[in-house]
């Protein structure tokens, strides 16, 4: 019996496909003809982290890319935003891939499912732009607020005693955390902007 511990959640209307494949010369497209946006690149990066060189699998003459060695084992399933809450609650980690709130009608439902997953003990990973697109711009009271701060390569982030140095320029969205959350590890930049919890 296979039991994955991580769920990757994609929007049911994303139309996402790997950035390149044997069936077309058009690369980095969703729905066959629309160019990737920032959310699609986020999803691609997530899959490449889990399954190295997966996007090149159509071009190998063996199983490379299809049967790729992963640093995490076969630990992830892909769900869509319309997956039932009972299913999402079975995972210990739920990663919301980029653009998971494209279908605005499902945004409130997705928020409710993610909150239920957290309350059932899961760790939920959500990017700030996805969090901001949820109704109320919040998840269990954690909200995106303020103006994004531009980070620079070399900026240092600290989280629970671990430090990470930023390699690229990125936008860091400040978040607000309600005092009702009991156990929170707050990650912040050297500029003291809350980055994650």
XYZ file of N, CA, C and O in Angstrom:
788
model
N 0.848 -1.182 0.000
C 0.000 0.000 0.000
C 0.885 1.232 0.000
O 1.787 1.356 0.820
N 0.628 2.123 -0.933
C 1.374 3.375 -1.013
C 0.622 4.446 -0.234
O -0.564 4.645 -0.422
N 1.319 5.129 0.654
C 0.710 6.215 1.401
C 1.641 7.410 1.355
O 2.687 7.416 2.007
N 1.293 8.384 0.558
C 2.093 9.602 0.464
C 1.765 10.501 1.647
O 0.644 10.518 2.135
N 2.755 11.245 2.100
C 2.551 12.140 3.241
C 2.401 13.596 2.819
O 2.026 14.434 3.625
N 2.694 13.897 1.558
C 2.644 15.271 1.067
C 1.617 15.362 -0.056
O 1.603 14.535 -0.966
N 0.775 16.389 0.010
C -0.175 16.668 -1.067
C 0.227 17.979 -1.732
O 0.440 18.980 -1.048
N 0.362 17.951 -3.044
C 0.581 19.158 -3.827
C -0.781 19.530 -4.412
O -1.395 18.725 -5.105
N -1.272 20.715 -4.122
C -2.616 21.114 -4.554
C -2.508 22.099 -5.718
O -1.912 23.167 -5.589
N -3.087 21.701 -6.855
C -3.156 22.556 -8.051
C -4.608 22.974 -8.274
O -5.529 22.210 -7.962
N -4.802 24.142 -8.838
C -6.153 24.596 -9.144
C -6.790 23.682 -10.176
O -6.141 23.285 -11.153
N -8.043 23.360 -9.987
C -8.763 22.458 -10.881
C -8.851 23.039 -12.296
O -8.977 22.302 -13.269
N -8.743 24.353 -12.422
C -8.826 24.994 -13.729
C -7.479 25.510 -14.223
O -7.424 26.358 -15.105
N -6.381 25.012 -13.666
C -5.058 25.540 -14.012
C -4.621 25.176 -15.423
O -3.939 25.952 -16.084
N -4.962 23.996 -15.902
C -4.515 23.573 -17.227
C -3.016 23.391 -17.302
O -2.420 23.431 -18.373
N -2.399 23.153 -16.161
C -0.941 23.112 -16.071
C -0.384 21.852 -16.731
O -0.938 20.760 -16.608
N 0.708 22.013 -17.460
C 1.448 20.891 -18.023
C 2.934 21.157 -17.800
O 3.339 22.304 -17.573
N 3.770 20.111 -17.860
C 5.216 20.341 -17.752
C 5.664 21.359 -18.790
O 5.033 21.501 -19.842
N 6.762 22.061 -18.532
C 7.158 23.162 -19.409
C 7.490 22.753 -20.838
O 7.330 23.534 -21.759
N 7.973 21.544 -21.027
C 8.240 21.091 -22.392
C 7.990 19.594 -22.448
O 8.183 18.870 -21.484
N 7.523 19.163 -23.580
C 7.305 17.736 -23.787
C 7.308 17.434 -25.273
O 7.276 18.332 -26.112
N 7.368 16.174 -25.585
C 7.553 15.694 -26.943
C 6.381 16.017 -27.867
O 6.526 16.047 -29.077
N 5.225 16.305 -27.295
C 4.017 16.408 -28.112
C 3.815 17.771 -28.755
O 2.896 17.957 -29.534
N 4.654 18.739 -28.420
C 4.521 20.065 -29.019
C 5.853 20.803 -28.949
O 6.666 20.529 -28.061
N 6.056 21.715 -29.862
C 7.252 22.539 -29.827
C 7.071 23.772 -28.950
O 8.009 24.490 -28.654
N 5.831 24.032 -28.534
C 5.547 25.176 -27.664
C 5.963 24.825 -26.240
O 5.519 23.814 -25.698
N 6.800 25.668 -25.665
C 7.282 25.391 -24.316
C 6.693 26.393 -23.324
O 6.286 27.495 -23.693
N 6.662 25.986 -22.068
C 6.145 26.812 -20.987
C 4.755 27.361 -21.322
O 4.518 28.552 -21.348
N 3.821 26.421 -21.555
C 2.440 26.770 -21.896
C 1.465 26.015 -21.002
O 1.708 24.879 -20.621
N 0.349 26.658 -20.704
C -0.771 25.984 -20.043
C -1.928 25.953 -21.029
O -2.013 26.803 -21.918
N -2.784 25.004 -20.896
C -3.901 24.805 -21.814
C -3.426 24.741 -23.264
O -4.170 25.047 -24.183
N -2.141 24.388 -23.475
C -1.627 24.197 -24.817
C -1.139 25.449 -25.517
O -0.332 25.379 -26.427
N -1.631 26.653 -25.128
C -1.212 27.844 -25.866
C -1.004 29.096 -25.017
O -0.532 30.099 -25.527
N -1.350 29.094 -23.752
C -1.170 30.274 -22.905
C 0.194 30.214 -22.224
O 0.567 29.184 -21.669
N 0.961 31.305 -22.246
C 2.285 31.272 -21.622
C 2.202 31.093 -20.106
O 1.240 31.529 -19.478
N 3.216 30.431 -19.553
C 3.316 30.289 -18.103
C 3.271 31.665 -17.453
O 3.855 32.625 -17.953
N 2.606 31.748 -16.315
C 2.711 32.947 -15.492
C 3.528 32.591 -14.250
O 4.061 31.485 -14.145
N 3.639 33.518 -13.328
C 4.466 33.302 -12.141
C 4.027 32.059 -11.362
O 4.845 31.287 -10.880
N 2.725 31.852 -11.260
C 2.206 30.692 -10.534
C 2.600 29.380 -11.207
O 2.918 28.391 -10.531
N 2.586 29.354 -12.536
C 2.962 28.138 -13.263
C 4.445 27.826 -13.084
O 4.831 26.666 -12.947
N 5.271 28.865 -13.078
C 6.701 28.655 -12.831
C 6.932 28.136 -11.412
O 7.804 27.303 -11.181
N 6.129 28.606 -10.453
C 6.210 28.105 -9.081
C 5.899 26.607 -9.047
O 6.620 25.826 -8.422
N 4.835 26.206 -9.743
C 4.466 24.782 -9.794
C 5.575 23.957 -10.432
O 5.924 22.882 -9.940
N 6.137 24.461 -11.525
C 7.237 23.765 -12.195
C 8.425 23.606 -11.242
O 9.014 22.523 -11.146
N 8.781 24.658 -10.532
C 9.886 24.576 -9.574
C 9.627 23.567 -8.479
O 10.526 22.833 -8.059
N 8.387 23.496 -8.043
C 8.012 22.529 -7.006
C 8.159 21.095 -7.510
O 8.749 20.245 -6.847
N 7.674 20.836 -8.718
C 7.805 19.491 -9.281
C 9.251 19.142 -9.585
O 9.671 17.997 -9.418
N 10.037 20.127 -10.020
C 11.448 19.855 -10.289
C 12.205 19.577 -8.999
O 13.162 18.810 -8.997
N 11.794 20.177 -7.903
C 12.388 19.878 -6.600
C 12.100 18.432 -6.202
O 12.982 17.716 -5.727
N 10.871 18.002 -6.427
C 10.469 16.650 -6.050
C 10.979 15.590 -7.020
O 11.371 14.507 -6.607
N 10.931 15.890 -8.305
C 11.273 14.916 -9.344
C 12.255 15.552 -10.326
O 11.860 16.082 -11.361
N 13.530 15.467 -10.000
C 14.582 16.099 -10.811
C 14.483 15.697 -12.277
O 14.310 14.523 -12.592
N 14.581 16.679 -13.147
C 14.567 16.498 -14.599
C 13.275 15.893 -15.142
O 13.256 15.348 -16.238
N 12.193 16.003 -14.380
C 10.933 15.441 -14.860
C 10.524 16.062 -16.202
O 9.926 15.404 -17.038
N 10.839 17.337 -16.397
C 10.398 18.031 -17.609
C 11.151 17.590 -18.858
O 10.734 17.887 -19.971
N 12.240 16.871 -18.686
C 13.000 16.372 -19.838
C 12.656 14.929 -20.171
O 13.230 14.356 -21.093
N 11.725 14.340 -19.452
C 11.467 12.902 -19.582
C 11.079 12.486 -21.001
O 11.412 11.381 -21.417
N 10.408 13.327 -21.748
C 10.009 12.951 -23.110
C 11.187 12.835 -24.060
O 11.058 12.274 -25.139
N 12.335 13.379 -23.670
C 13.467 13.450 -24.582
C 14.523 12.376 -24.348
O 15.465 12.266 -25.111
N 14.370 11.584 -23.305
C 15.321 10.511 -23.029
C 14.872 9.231 -23.730
O 13.682 9.038 -23.988
N 15.811 8.355 -24.015
C 15.486 7.082 -24.660
C 15.365 5.960 -23.637
O 15.381 4.792 -23.994
N 15.279 6.331 -22.387
C 15.052 5.355 -21.322
C 14.019 5.953 -20.363
O 13.275 6.846 -20.738
N 13.991 5.495 -19.137
C 12.984 5.959 -18.185
C 13.399 7.211 -17.421
O 12.721 7.622 -16.489
N 14.515 7.838 -17.794
C 14.974 9.037 -17.098
C 13.878 10.090 -17.100
O 13.226 10.325 -18.105
N 13.702 10.735 -15.982
C 12.664 11.747 -15.854
C 11.338 11.151 -15.440
O 10.652 11.684 -14.588
N 10.967 10.011 -16.054
C 9.741 9.330 -15.632
C 9.995 8.591 -14.325
O 9.182 8.610 -13.415
N 11.123 7.902 -14.258
C 11.528 7.190 -13.047
C 12.763 7.899 -12.502
O 13.874 7.429 -12.638
N 12.558 9.054 -11.912
C 13.691 9.839 -11.445
C 13.935 9.608 -9.962
O 12.993 9.461 -9.188
N 15.207 9.557 -9.624
C 15.557 9.455 -8.206
C 15.157 10.766 -7.553
O 15.392 11.841 -8.092
N 14.512 10.689 -6.430
C 14.077 11.906 -5.757
C 14.741 11.990 -4.400
O 14.998 10.972 -3.763
N 15.010 13.212 -3.948
C 15.611 13.353 -2.624
C 14.635 13.012 -1.502
O 15.038 12.842 -0.367
N 13.345 12.885 -1.832
C 12.326 12.678 -0.799
C 11.582 11.364 -0.935
O 10.619 11.114 -0.219
N 11.985 10.508 -1.871
C 11.244 9.274 -2.097
C 9.941 9.587 -2.828
O 9.725 10.688 -3.311
N 9.085 8.617 -2.895
C 7.799 8.789 -3.579
C 6.775 9.272 -2.562
O 5.851 8.565 -2.199
N 6.954 10.514 -2.091
C 6.204 10.996 -0.941
C 5.055 11.922 -1.277
O 4.329 12.332 -0.390
N 4.868 12.280 -2.554
C 3.878 13.308 -2.874
C 2.799 12.806 -3.822
O 3.070 12.049 -4.747
N 1.591 13.247 -3.564
C 0.455 13.065 -4.461
C 0.048 14.440 -4.963
O 0.284 15.448 -4.284
N -0.585 14.498 -6.112
C -1.113 15.757 -6.625
C -2.626 15.714 -6.498
O -3.276 14.777 -6.951
N -3.164 16.732 -5.848
C -4.614 16.886 -5.703
C -5.029 18.163 -6.419
O -4.218 19.057 -6.626
N -6.294 18.251 -6.754
C -6.824 19.494 -7.297
C -7.647 20.183 -6.216
O -8.046 19.558 -5.230
N -7.909 21.461 -6.415
C -8.597 22.234 -5.390
C -10.002 21.725 -5.100
O -10.561 22.028 -4.050
N -10.572 20.930 -5.985
C -11.903 20.395 -5.722
C -11.862 19.043 -4.999
O -12.893 18.402 -4.819
N -10.686 18.614 -4.540
C -10.582 17.367 -3.767
C -11.380 17.523 -2.477
O -11.400 18.609 -1.881
N -12.033 16.462 -2.026
C -12.822 16.583 -0.789
C -11.934 16.821 0.435
O -10.773 16.409 0.469
N -12.496 17.477 1.414
C -11.762 17.829 2.627
C -11.232 16.592 3.345
O -10.111 16.591 3.844
N -12.009 15.505 3.381
C -11.559 14.295 4.079
C -10.274 13.754 3.463
O -9.427 13.197 4.151
N -10.125 13.946 2.138
C -8.920 13.473 1.468
C -7.731 14.361 1.812
O -6.652 13.881 2.137
N -7.920 15.675 1.766
C -6.844 16.607 2.096
C -6.370 16.412 3.540
O -5.196 16.568 3.838
N -7.287 16.061 4.422
C -6.953 15.863 5.842
C -6.083 14.638 6.087
O -5.551 14.471 7.183
N -5.924 13.766 5.104
C -5.113 12.554 5.272
C -3.618 12.817 5.169
O -2.820 11.955 5.501
N -3.228 13.994 4.705
C -1.815 14.308 4.476
C -1.244 15.097 5.637
O -1.915 15.939 6.209
N 0.007 14.815 5.963
C 0.640 15.565 7.046
C 1.196 16.894 6.563
O 1.394 17.812 7.359
N 1.440 17.028 5.256
C 1.892 18.290 4.668
C 1.057 18.554 3.417
O 0.925 17.684 2.564
N 0.514 19.765 3.323
C -0.253 20.181 2.147
C 0.433 21.421 1.589
O 0.516 22.443 2.265
N 0.957 21.303 0.358
C 1.631 22.417 -0.297
C 0.700 22.943 -1.378
O 0.341 22.216 -2.295
N 0.317 24.198 -1.242
C -0.576 24.806 -2.223
C 0.291 25.387 -3.328
O 1.025 26.349 -3.110
N 0.230 24.766 -4.506
C 1.053 25.215 -5.637
C 0.554 26.567 -6.121
O -0.556 26.998 -5.792
N 1.373 27.230 -6.899
C 1.029 28.557 -7.384
C -0.284 28.585 -8.142
O -0.624 27.656 -8.847
N -1.010 29.676 -7.979
C -2.248 29.872 -8.726
C -3.400 28.998 -8.307
O -4.353 28.823 -9.052
N -3.363 28.452 -7.112
C -4.415 27.532 -6.681
C -5.744 28.224 -6.440
O -6.734 27.566 -6.164
N -5.773 29.526 -6.553
C -7.037 30.243 -6.355
C -7.521 30.903 -7.633
O -8.295 31.843 -7.603
N -7.069 30.388 -8.784
C -7.485 30.972 -10.069
C -8.995 30.932 -10.232
O -9.595 31.859 -10.722
N -9.582 29.797 -9.897
C -11.038 29.692 -10.010
C -11.628 30.307 -8.741
O -11.808 29.632 -7.744
N -11.886 31.590 -8.800
C -12.321 32.353 -7.635
C -13.517 31.762 -6.907
O -13.666 31.935 -5.703
N -14.369 31.030 -7.623
C -15.542 30.447 -6.980
C -15.154 29.414 -5.932
O -15.874 29.185 -4.977
N -13.989 28.775 -6.118
C -13.563 27.736 -5.182
C -12.651 28.275 -4.084
O -12.242 27.525 -3.209
N -12.331 29.568 -4.097
C -11.364 30.114 -3.144
C -11.839 29.964 -1.707
O -11.067 29.579 -0.829
N -13.107 30.240 -1.435
C -13.633 30.102 -0.067
C -13.626 28.633 0.351
O -13.287 28.300 1.486
N -13.989 27.760 -0.574
C -13.981 26.325 -0.289
C -12.560 25.837 -0.005
O -12.336 25.060 0.923
N -11.586 26.311 -0.797
C -10.197 25.932 -0.578
C -9.722 26.412 0.791
O -9.077 25.676 1.523
N -10.046 27.670 1.142
C -9.664 28.197 2.451
C -10.212 27.308 3.570
O -9.504 26.946 4.500
N -11.481 26.919 3.464
C -12.093 26.075 4.488
C -11.401 24.710 4.578
O -11.171 24.186 5.666
N -11.038 24.140 3.431
C -10.354 22.843 3.417
C -8.958 22.945 4.033
O -8.536 22.063 4.774
N -8.240 24.026 3.716
C -6.898 24.207 4.281
C -6.961 24.428 5.786
O -6.138 23.895 6.536
N -7.938 25.196 6.236
C -8.098 25.401 7.680
C -8.427 24.087 8.374
O -7.900 23.798 9.446
N -9.276 23.258 7.757
C -9.602 21.949 8.334
C -8.367 21.059 8.385
O -8.165 20.321 9.354
N -7.515 21.135 7.348
C -6.282 20.332 7.332
C -5.361 20.749 8.478
O -4.792 19.908 9.176
N -5.216 22.057 8.700
C -4.384 22.546 9.804
C -4.950 22.075 11.143
O -4.218 21.576 12.003
N -6.246 22.201 11.296
C -6.881 21.804 12.566
C -6.806 20.296 12.799
O -6.894 19.848 13.936
N -6.627 19.524 11.708
C -6.475 18.077 11.876
C -5.008 17.676 12.052
O -4.688 16.497 12.124
N -4.099 18.678 12.101
C -2.698 18.397 12.402
C -1.730 18.556 11.247
O -0.537 18.317 11.402
N -2.201 18.960 10.077
C -1.317 19.089 8.912
C -0.534 20.396 8.953
O -0.955 21.371 9.565
N 0.601 20.371 8.285
C 1.356 21.590 8.009
C 0.947 22.042 6.623
O 1.016 21.269 5.668
N 0.496 23.289 6.499
C 0.063 23.822 5.210
C 1.064 24.881 4.763
O 1.382 25.791 5.519
N 1.556 24.736 3.535
C 2.513 25.685 2.960
C 1.781 26.455 1.869
O 1.294 25.867 0.901
N 1.708 27.786 2.039
C 0.983 28.645 1.109
C 1.844 29.864 0.804
O 2.349 30.510 1.721
N 2.000 30.186 -0.471
C 2.716 31.403 -0.856
C 1.831 32.613 -0.563
O 0.604 32.519 -0.545
N 2.462 33.757 -0.355
C 1.733 34.968 0.030
C 0.710 35.392 -1.010
O -0.387 35.831 -0.653
N 1.028 35.263 -2.306
C 0.057 35.696 -3.308
C -1.177 34.811 -3.303
O -2.292 35.281 -3.529
N -1.023 33.529 -2.995
C -2.173 32.639 -2.880
C -2.964 32.967 -1.621
O -4.193 33.023 -1.644
N -2.261 33.208 -0.523
C -2.924 33.592 0.726
C -3.720 34.873 0.523
O -4.860 34.997 0.981
N -3.148 35.827 -0.188
C -3.824 37.104 -0.427
C -5.063 36.944 -1.296
O -5.979 37.763 -1.228
N -5.123 35.896 -2.113
C -6.269 35.675 -2.998
C -7.412 34.946 -2.302
O -8.507 34.848 -2.849
N -7.175 34.420 -1.094
C -8.245 33.759 -0.353
C -9.204 34.805 0.197
O -8.801 35.928 0.492
N -10.483 34.435 0.371
C -11.430 35.389 0.963
C -10.931 35.847 2.336
O -10.502 35.034 3.149
N -10.960 37.142 2.555
C -10.463 37.695 3.807
C -8.950 37.828 3.824
O -8.381 38.249 4.829
N -8.295 37.440 2.716
C -6.827 37.487 2.599
C -6.146 36.804 3.782
O -5.085 37.221 4.230
N -6.765 35.760 4.307
C -6.228 35.139 5.520
C -6.549 33.659 5.586
O -7.469 33.167 4.944
N -5.764 32.963 6.392
C -5.958 31.552 6.684
C -5.762 31.398 8.189
O -4.665 31.658 8.702
N -6.820 31.047 8.898
C -6.800 30.947 10.365
C -6.273 32.222 11.017
O -5.547 32.187 12.007
N -6.597 33.353 10.417
C -6.186 34.630 10.984
C -4.830 35.123 10.519
O -4.488 36.281 10.723
N -4.016 34.254 9.912
C -2.730 34.694 9.362
C -3.049 35.383 8.045
O -3.649 34.794 7.153
N -2.658 36.654 7.935
C -3.068 37.448 6.780
C -1.886 38.148 6.134
O -0.879 38.426 6.777
N -2.052 38.418 4.850
C -1.087 39.216 4.110
C -1.487 40.673 4.293
O -2.647 41.030 4.148
N -0.535 41.522 4.638
C -0.850 42.927 4.823
C 0.349 43.785 4.504
O 1.491 43.339 4.561
N 0.093 45.017 4.153
C 1.189 45.926 3.897
C 1.738 45.821 2.496
O 1.235 45.093 1.649
N 2.793 46.558 2.265
C 3.433 46.641 0.958
C 4.565 45.616 0.893
O 5.340 45.486 1.847
N 4.684 44.877 -0.212
C 5.775 43.908 -0.314
C 7.146 44.593 -0.245
O 7.312 45.711 -0.718
N 8.084 43.906 0.361
C 9.451 44.401 0.489
C 10.313 43.661 -0.524
O 10.259 42.437 -0.613
N 11.090 44.387 -1.289
C 11.984 43.779 -2.277
C 13.217 43.232 -1.553
O 13.881 43.963 -0.837
N 13.499 41.947 -1.713
C 14.704 41.369 -1.123
C 15.803 41.325 -2.171
O 15.526 41.297 -3.365
N 17.018 41.296 -1.704
C 18.173 41.300 -2.601
C 18.968 40.011 -2.423
O 18.935 39.400 -1.360
N 19.707 39.615 -3.448
C 20.604 38.467 -3.269
C 21.561 38.747 -2.119
O 22.055 39.858 -1.964
N 21.756 37.753 -1.283
C 22.644 37.900 -0.140
C 21.927 38.242 1.152
O 22.511 38.177 2.228
N 20.622 38.597 1.060
C 19.875 38.893 2.286
C 19.689 37.608 3.086
O 19.462 36.540 2.535
N 19.798 37.720 4.394
C 19.760 36.556 5.271
C 18.406 36.467 5.965
O 17.889 37.456 6.469
N 17.841 35.250 5.979
C 16.595 34.974 6.682
C 16.909 34.004 7.815
O 17.727 33.099 7.657
N 16.229 34.189 8.940
C 16.414 33.253 10.049
C 15.072 32.641 10.405
O 14.036 33.290 10.340
N 15.128 31.366 10.770
C 13.905 30.637 11.103
C 14.246 29.521 12.073
O 14.935 28.566 11.706
N 13.798 29.653 13.296
C 14.018 28.597 14.281
C 15.473 28.219 14.444
O 15.796 27.050 14.578
N 16.378 29.181 14.405
C 17.802 28.895 14.585
C 18.545 28.561 13.301
O 19.755 28.415 13.302
N 17.834 28.438 12.179
C 18.454 28.158 10.890
C 18.475 29.442 10.067
O 17.504 30.191 10.068
N 19.582 29.680 9.371
C 19.635 30.852 8.501
C 19.744 30.417 7.049
O 20.356 29.404 6.738
N 19.115 31.190 6.183
C 19.124 30.932 4.747
C 19.490 32.243 4.063
O 18.965 33.300 4.419
N 20.356 32.167 3.063
C 20.739 33.354 2.315
C 20.008 33.373 0.980
O 20.057 32.396 0.225
N 19.311 34.462 0.710
C 18.544 34.620 -0.526
C 19.496 34.662 -1.719
O 20.506 35.351 -1.691
N 19.162 33.903 -2.770
C 20.010 33.882 -3.964
C 19.504 34.805 -5.053
O 20.250 35.214 -5.917
N 18.210 35.129 -5.032
C 17.600 35.916 -6.107
C 16.879 37.141 -5.552
O 16.603 37.223 -4.357
N 16.528 38.037 -6.424
C 15.669 39.158 -6.048
C 14.249 38.617 -5.950
O 13.801 37.858 -6.807
N 13.534 38.969 -4.902
C 12.157 38.523 -4.759
C 11.367 39.545 -3.958
O 11.930 40.454 -3.361
N 10.064 39.383 -3.969
C 9.191 40.252 -3.187
C 8.762 39.483 -1.940
O 8.312 38.343 -2.032
N 8.912 40.103 -0.805
C 8.539 39.498 0.468
C 7.307 40.221 0.985
O 7.338 41.421 1.239
N 6.202 39.498 1.089
C 4.958 40.083 1.546
C 4.884 39.989 3.070
O 4.961 38.889 3.619
N 4.708 41.100 3.753
C 4.567 41.037 5.209
C 3.290 40.284 5.594
O 2.277 40.370 4.895
N 3.336 39.539 6.662
C 2.159 38.827 7.162
C 1.893 39.262 8.590
O 2.791 39.685 9.305
N 0.634 39.168 8.975
C 0.265 39.437 10.359
C -0.203 38.129 10.975
O -0.858 37.319 10.327
N 0.163 37.929 12.207
C -0.130 36.676 12.901
C -0.967 36.993 14.139
O -0.561 37.815 14.964
N -2.134 36.357 14.281
C -2.948 36.635 15.466
C -2.294 36.081 16.726
O -1.594 35.069 16.687
N -2.530 36.728 17.836
C -1.940 36.284 19.110
C -2.550 34.976 19.593
O -2.022 34.339 20.493
N -3.647 34.540 18.973
C -4.306 33.297 19.386
C -3.576 32.044 18.936
O -3.871 30.958 19.419
N -2.618 32.183 17.994
C -1.853 31.014 17.566
C -0.834 30.669 18.638
O 0.022 31.482 18.974
N -0.925 29.470 19.151
C -0.105 29.081 20.287
C 1.338 28.755 19.913
O 2.262 29.278 20.504
N 1.554 27.871 18.954
C 2.916 27.466 18.614
C 3.250 27.947 17.219
O 2.760 27.425 16.229
N 4.062 28.960 17.151
C 4.427 29.553 15.873
C 5.929 29.756 15.842
O 6.523 30.267 16.778
N 6.553 29.306 14.761
C 7.949 29.649 14.505
C 7.925 30.724 13.446
O 7.488 30.484 12.327
N 8.336 31.908 13.792
C 8.292 33.015 12.873
C 9.638 33.159 12.183
O 10.665 33.283 12.829
N 9.604 33.103 10.847
C 10.817 33.313 10.066
C 10.798 34.750 9.610
O 9.767 35.263 9.206
N 11.954 35.414 9.661
C 11.982 36.799 9.236
C 13.275 37.124 8.542
O 14.273 36.439 8.694
N 13.212 38.207 7.758
C 14.389 38.658 7.036
C 15.247 39.494 7.974
O 14.828 39.846 9.084
N 16.434 39.825 7.513
C 17.308 40.670 8.324
C 16.681 42.030 8.541
O 17.022 42.742 9.471
N 15.703 42.408 7.696
C 14.976 43.660 7.876
C 13.790 43.510 8.803
O 12.942 44.385 8.898
N 13.664 42.364 9.478
C 12.613 42.075 10.454
C 11.203 42.031 9.854
O 10.233 42.402 10.472
N 11.110 41.571 8.604
C 9.814 41.382 7.965
C 9.438 39.914 8.115
O 10.232 39.030 7.773
N 8.252 39.631 8.646
C 7.817 38.249 8.820
C 7.730 37.577 7.465
O 7.069 38.073 6.557
N 8.384 36.444 7.310
C 8.441 35.757 6.023
C 7.637 34.468 6.010
O 7.065 34.098 5.001
N 7.598 33.762 7.084
C 6.885 32.479 7.132
C 6.678 32.111 8.590
O 7.302 32.659 9.478
N 5.770 31.159 8.813
C 5.602 30.639 10.167
C 5.277 29.181 10.121
O 5.041 28.612 9.112
